Tab-separated table of C-alpha atoms in Angstrom:
chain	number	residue	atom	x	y	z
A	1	UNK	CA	70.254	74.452	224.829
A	2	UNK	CA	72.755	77.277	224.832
A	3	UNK	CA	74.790	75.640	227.662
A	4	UNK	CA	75.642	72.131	228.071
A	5	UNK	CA	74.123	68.635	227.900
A	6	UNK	CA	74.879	66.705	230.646
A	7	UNK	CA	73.663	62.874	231.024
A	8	UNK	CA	74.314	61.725	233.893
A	9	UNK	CA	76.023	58.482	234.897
A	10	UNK	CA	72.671	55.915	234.993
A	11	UNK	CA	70.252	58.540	233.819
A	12	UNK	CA	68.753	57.958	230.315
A	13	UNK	CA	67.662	60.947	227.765
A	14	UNK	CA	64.792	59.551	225.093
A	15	UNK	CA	64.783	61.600	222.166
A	16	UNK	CA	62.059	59.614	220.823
A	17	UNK	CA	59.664	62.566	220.560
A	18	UNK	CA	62.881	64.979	220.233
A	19	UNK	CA	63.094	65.939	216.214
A	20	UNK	CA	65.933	68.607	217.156
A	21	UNK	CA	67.953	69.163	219.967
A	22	UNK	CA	70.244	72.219	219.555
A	23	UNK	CA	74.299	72.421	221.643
A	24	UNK	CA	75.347	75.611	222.177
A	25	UNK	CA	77.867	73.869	224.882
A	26	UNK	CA	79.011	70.299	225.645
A	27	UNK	CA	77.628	66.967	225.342
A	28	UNK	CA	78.657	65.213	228.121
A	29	UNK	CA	77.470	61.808	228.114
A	30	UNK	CA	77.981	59.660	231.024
A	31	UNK	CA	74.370	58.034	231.019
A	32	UNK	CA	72.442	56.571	227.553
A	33	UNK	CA	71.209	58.153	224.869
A	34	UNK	CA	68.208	56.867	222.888
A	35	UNK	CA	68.650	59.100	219.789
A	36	UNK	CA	65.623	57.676	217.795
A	37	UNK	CA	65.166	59.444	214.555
A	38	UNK	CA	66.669	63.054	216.163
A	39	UNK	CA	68.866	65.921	214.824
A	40	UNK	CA	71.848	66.826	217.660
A	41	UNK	CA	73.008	70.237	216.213
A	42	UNK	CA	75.893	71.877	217.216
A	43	UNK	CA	75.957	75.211	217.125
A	44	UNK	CA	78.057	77.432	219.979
A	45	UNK	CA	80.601	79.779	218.296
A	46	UNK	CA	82.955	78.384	221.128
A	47	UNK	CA	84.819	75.050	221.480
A	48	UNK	CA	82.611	72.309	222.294
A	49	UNK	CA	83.484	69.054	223.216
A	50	UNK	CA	81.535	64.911	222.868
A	51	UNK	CA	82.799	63.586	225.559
A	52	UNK	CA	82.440	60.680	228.737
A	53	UNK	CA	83.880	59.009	231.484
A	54	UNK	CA	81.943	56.233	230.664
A	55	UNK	CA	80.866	55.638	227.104
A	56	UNK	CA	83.639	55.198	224.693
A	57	UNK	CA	81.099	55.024	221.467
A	58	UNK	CA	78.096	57.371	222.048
A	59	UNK	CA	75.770	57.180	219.148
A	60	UNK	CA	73.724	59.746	217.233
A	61	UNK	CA	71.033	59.568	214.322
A	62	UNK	CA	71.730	63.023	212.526
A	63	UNK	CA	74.814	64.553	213.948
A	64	UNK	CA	74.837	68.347	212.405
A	65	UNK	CA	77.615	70.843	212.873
A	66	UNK	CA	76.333	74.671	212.474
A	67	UNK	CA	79.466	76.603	214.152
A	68	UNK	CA	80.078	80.290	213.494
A	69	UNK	CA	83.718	79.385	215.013
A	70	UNK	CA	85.275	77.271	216.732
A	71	UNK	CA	86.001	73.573	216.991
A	72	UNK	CA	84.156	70.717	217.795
A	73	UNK	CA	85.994	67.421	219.249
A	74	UNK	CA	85.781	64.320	221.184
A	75	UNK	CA	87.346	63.595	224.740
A	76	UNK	CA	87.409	61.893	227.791
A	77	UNK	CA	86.979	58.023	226.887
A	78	UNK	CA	84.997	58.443	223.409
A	79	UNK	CA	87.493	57.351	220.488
A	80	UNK	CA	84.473	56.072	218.157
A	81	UNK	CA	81.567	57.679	217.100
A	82	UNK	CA	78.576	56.242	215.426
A	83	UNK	CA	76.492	58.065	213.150
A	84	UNK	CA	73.394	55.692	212.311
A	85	UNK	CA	71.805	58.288	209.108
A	86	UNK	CA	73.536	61.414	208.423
A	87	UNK	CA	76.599	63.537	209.426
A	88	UNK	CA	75.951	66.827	208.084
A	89	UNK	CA	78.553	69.990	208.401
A	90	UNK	CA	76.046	72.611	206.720
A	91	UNK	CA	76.886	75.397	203.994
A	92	UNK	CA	76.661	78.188	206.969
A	93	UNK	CA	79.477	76.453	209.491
A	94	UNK	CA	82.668	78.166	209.878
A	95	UNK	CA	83.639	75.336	212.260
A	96	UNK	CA	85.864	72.889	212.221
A	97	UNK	CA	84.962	68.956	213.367
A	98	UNK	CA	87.874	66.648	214.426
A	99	UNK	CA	86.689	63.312	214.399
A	100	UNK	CA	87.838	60.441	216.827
A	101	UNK	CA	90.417	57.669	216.078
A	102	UNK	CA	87.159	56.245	214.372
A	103	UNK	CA	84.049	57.312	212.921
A	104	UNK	CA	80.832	54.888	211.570
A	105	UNK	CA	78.524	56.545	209.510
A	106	UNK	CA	75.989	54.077	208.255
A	107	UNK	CA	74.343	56.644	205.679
A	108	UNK	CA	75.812	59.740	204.267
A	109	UNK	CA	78.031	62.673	204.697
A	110	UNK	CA	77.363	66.493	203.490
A	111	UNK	CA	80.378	68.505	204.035
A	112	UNK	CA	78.526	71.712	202.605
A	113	UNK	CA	80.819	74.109	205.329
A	114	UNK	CA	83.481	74.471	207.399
A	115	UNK	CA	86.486	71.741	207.639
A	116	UNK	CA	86.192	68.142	208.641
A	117	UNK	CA	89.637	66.440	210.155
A	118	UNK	CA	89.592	62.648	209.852
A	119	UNK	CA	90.911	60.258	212.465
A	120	UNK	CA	92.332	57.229	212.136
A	121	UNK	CA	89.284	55.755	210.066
A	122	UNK	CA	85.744	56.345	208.640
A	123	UNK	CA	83.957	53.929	207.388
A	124	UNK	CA	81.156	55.150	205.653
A	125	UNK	CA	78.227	53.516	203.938
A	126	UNK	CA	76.659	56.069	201.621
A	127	UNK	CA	77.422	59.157	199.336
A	128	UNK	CA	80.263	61.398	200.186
A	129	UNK	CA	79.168	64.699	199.421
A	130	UNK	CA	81.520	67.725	199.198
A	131	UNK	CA	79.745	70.614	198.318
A	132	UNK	CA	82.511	73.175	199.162
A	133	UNK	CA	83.970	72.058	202.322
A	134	UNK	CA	87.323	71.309	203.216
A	135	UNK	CA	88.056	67.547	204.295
A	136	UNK	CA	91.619	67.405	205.744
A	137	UNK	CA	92.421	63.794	205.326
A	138	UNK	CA	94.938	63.855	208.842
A	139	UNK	CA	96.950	61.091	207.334
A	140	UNK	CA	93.560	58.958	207.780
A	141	UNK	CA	91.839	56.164	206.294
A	142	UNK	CA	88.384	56.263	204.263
A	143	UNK	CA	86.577	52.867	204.035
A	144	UNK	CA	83.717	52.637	201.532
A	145	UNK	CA	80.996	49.965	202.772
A	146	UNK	CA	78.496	50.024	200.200
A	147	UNK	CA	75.900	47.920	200.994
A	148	UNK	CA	75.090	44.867	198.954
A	149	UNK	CA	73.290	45.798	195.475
A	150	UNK	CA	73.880	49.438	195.634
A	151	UNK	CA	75.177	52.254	194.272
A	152	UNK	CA	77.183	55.052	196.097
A	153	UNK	CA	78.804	58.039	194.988
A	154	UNK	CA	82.404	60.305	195.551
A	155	UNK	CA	80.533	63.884	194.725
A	156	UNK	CA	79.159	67.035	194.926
A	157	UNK	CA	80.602	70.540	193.622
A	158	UNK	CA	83.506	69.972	194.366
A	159	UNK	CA	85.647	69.225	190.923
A	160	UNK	CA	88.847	67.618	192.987
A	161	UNK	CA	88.470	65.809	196.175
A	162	UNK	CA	91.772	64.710	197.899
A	163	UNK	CA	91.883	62.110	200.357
A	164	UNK	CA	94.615	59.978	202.125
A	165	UNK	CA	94.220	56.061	201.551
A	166	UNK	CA	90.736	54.699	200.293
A	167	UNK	CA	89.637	51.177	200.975
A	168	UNK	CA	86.467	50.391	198.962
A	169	UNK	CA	84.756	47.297	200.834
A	170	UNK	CA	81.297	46.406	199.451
A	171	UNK	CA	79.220	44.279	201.599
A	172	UNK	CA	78.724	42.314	198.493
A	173	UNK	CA	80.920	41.743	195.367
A	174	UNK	CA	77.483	43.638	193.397
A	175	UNK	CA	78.716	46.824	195.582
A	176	UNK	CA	79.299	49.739	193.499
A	177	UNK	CA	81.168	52.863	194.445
A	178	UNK	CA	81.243	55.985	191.447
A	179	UNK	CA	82.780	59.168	190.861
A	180	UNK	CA	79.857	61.464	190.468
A	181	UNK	CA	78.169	64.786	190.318
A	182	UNK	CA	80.941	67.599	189.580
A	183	UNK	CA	83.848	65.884	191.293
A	184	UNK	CA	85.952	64.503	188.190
A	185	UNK	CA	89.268	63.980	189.935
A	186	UNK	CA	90.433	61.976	192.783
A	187	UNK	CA	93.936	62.393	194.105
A	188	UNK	CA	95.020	59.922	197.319
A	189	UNK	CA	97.625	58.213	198.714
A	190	UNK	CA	96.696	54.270	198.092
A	191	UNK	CA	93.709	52.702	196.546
A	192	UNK	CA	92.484	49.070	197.755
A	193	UNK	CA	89.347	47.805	196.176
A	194	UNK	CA	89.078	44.977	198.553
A	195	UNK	CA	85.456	44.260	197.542
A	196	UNK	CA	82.783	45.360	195.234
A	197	UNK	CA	83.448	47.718	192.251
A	198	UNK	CA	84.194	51.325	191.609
A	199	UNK	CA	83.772	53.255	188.076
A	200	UNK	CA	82.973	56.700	187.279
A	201	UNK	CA	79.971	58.609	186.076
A	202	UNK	CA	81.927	61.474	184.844
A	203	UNK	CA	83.884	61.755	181.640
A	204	UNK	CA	86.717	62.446	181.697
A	205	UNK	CA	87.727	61.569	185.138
A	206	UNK	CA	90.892	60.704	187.052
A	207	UNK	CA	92.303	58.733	189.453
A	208	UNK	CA	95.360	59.753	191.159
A	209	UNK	CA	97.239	57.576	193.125
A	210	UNK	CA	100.366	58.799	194.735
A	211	UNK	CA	101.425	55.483	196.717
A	212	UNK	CA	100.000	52.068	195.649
A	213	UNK	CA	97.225	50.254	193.941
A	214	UNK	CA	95.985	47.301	195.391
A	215	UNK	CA	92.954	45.123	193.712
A	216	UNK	CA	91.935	42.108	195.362
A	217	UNK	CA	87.652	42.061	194.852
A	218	UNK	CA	85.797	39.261	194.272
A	219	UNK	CA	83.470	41.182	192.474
A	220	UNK	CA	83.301	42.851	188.818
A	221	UNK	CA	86.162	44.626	189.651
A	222	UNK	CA	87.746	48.244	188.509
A	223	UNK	CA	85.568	50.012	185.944
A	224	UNK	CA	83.544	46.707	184.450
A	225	UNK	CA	80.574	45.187	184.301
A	226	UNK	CA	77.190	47.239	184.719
A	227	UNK	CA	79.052	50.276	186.136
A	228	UNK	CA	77.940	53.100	183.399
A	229	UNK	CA	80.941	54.855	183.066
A	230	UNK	CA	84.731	54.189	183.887
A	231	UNK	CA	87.945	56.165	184.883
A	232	UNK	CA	90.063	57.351	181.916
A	233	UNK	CA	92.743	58.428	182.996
A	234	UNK	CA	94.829	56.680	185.587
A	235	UNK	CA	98.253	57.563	187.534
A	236	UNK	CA	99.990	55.198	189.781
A	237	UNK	CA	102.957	56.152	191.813
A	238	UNK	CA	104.106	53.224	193.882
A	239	UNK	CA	102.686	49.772	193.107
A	240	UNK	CA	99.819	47.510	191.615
A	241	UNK	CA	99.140	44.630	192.979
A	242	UNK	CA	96.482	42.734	191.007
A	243	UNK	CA	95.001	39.360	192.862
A	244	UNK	CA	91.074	39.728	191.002
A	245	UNK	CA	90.440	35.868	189.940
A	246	UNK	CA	86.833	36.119	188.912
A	247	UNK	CA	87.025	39.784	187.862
A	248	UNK	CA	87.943	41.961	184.751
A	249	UNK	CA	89.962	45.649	184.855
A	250	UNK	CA	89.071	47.667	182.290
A	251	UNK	CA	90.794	51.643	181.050
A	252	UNK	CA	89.288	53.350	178.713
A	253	UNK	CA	92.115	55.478	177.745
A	254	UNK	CA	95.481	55.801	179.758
A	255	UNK	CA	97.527	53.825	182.411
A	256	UNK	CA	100.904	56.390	183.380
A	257	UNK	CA	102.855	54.867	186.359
C-alpha cells in the first residue's frame, strides 16, 4: 500500500491469510484489526502516523519499521501499543520510531537501524537486540518480563548499550535476564531487580548505575545461582537498597560507589 490504511469505524481487516502488509502512508485504525501471524511494515520515506479516534491500544504481530526517512509516531487516542512477537527496526531504516507513553512487546526487539525513542515504558518479554541502532532512552522506563523458567538476553553488536531506569520483573523468581552477545557494558540511571535474576554471559562486563540500586527479588537474586556468568565490575552512584530474604548477591571482582 503506498498510501494509507484506513479501517473504518465498525469495519474489520483479517490478516489471517495476510503474511505482509506493506505502509507507505498511515494506519488509521478506527475499526479492528485481526493481525494473526502478519508482518505490518512501514516503509514511506515520509512521516507516517498509528493512529485512532477510537482504539487507544491497536495491536500488531510483527510490527517492522523500513524508513528511508522520516518518522514514524502514534496519535489521535493510541498511547499503548501492543506488539504480540516481534518489533523489528531493520539494518536498512534511516527512520526514526517514537513510541507511545507505553509499549508491550511480548517477544523480542531488533533495533538493527535507524533510532528508537522510548515513551514512558516498555515492557518487554524477550531479547533486546541492538545490532547498531540508536535507542534514545527519552527519560523512559525499560521493564524486563522474562517469562517463568527462561532465559533472556541485553545484546547484540553493540559493545555499550545505555538506557534510562531498568526494572527486571520475572514472571517467576527462576526468571533470568543476561548480558550477552557483544554488549559488555550497561550504563543507566537506576536498576530494580524486583523479580527473577540477572547475571552476565560476558567477561568482563559492567554495570553502570548512575542513580540507585534497588534489589528486592524473591528469586536467586544478582549474579547467583545457575546464571553462568556474573557482572564484575559494578558502579553505583546514588543508593542500594538491599531487601532479598531468600536470595544471595554475589561480585566477582569490584563494588565502587
Amino acid at each position: 500500500v503506498t498510501g494509507s490504511v484506513i479501517i473504518n469505524n465498525s469495519a474489520t481487516l483479517d490478516a489471517t491469510n495476510i503474511t505482509n502488509i506493506y505502509v507507505g502512508g498511515n494506519w488509521q485504525q478506527d475499526g479492528t484489526f485481526t493481525p494473526a501471524t502478519n508482518t505490518v511494515t512501514f516503509n514511506g520515506a515520509i512521516t507516517q502516523t498509528i493512529t485512532s479516534s477510537t482504539t487507544p491500544a491497536p495491536t500488531f504481530y510483527n510490527l517492522t519499521v523500513n524508513k528511508p526517512s522520516g518518522t514514524l509516531s502514534t496519535g489521535g487516542v493510541v498511547s499503548t501499543l501492543n506488539i504480540n512477537n516481534n518489533l523489528t527496526l531493520q539494518s536498512t531504516n534511516s527512520g526514526t520510531f517514537t513510541l507511545p507513553a507505553t509499549t508491550n512487546i511480548l517477544n523480542n526487539l531488533f533495533l538493527d537501524g535507524g533510532t528508537l525513542t522510548a515513551g514512558a515504558t516498555i515492557n518487554i518479554q524477550g531479547n533486546w537486540n541492538n545490532n547498531g541502532g540508536t535507542f534514545n532512552h527519552n527519560s523512559g522506563l525499560v521493564v524486563f518480563q522474562v517469562p517463568a523458567g527462561s532465559t533472556k538476553n541485553i545484546q547484540g553488536t553493540a559493545t555499550t548499550q545505555t538506557f534510562y531506569n531498568i526494572d527486571v520483573q520475572g514472571l517467576a523468581n527462576n526468571s533470568t535476564l543476561l548480558m550477552n552477545g557483544s554488549t559488555s557494558t550497561i550504563i543507566t540511571n537506576n536498576f530494580t531487580l524486583t523479580n527473577g535474576q540477572f547475571g552476565s554471559n560476558i567477561n568482563p562486563s559492567t554495570l553502570i548505575i548512575q542513580g540507585n540500586l534497588t534489589l528486592t527479588s524473591s528469586g536467586d537474586g544478582f549474579n547467583q545461582n545457575g546464571i553462568s556468568g556474573s557482572i564484575k565490575r559494578l558502579f553505583v552512584a546514588g543508593n542500594i537498597t538491599f531487601d532479598m530474604p531468600t536470595a544471595n548477591w554475589t561480585m566477582h571482582d569490584s563494588v565502587i560507589l
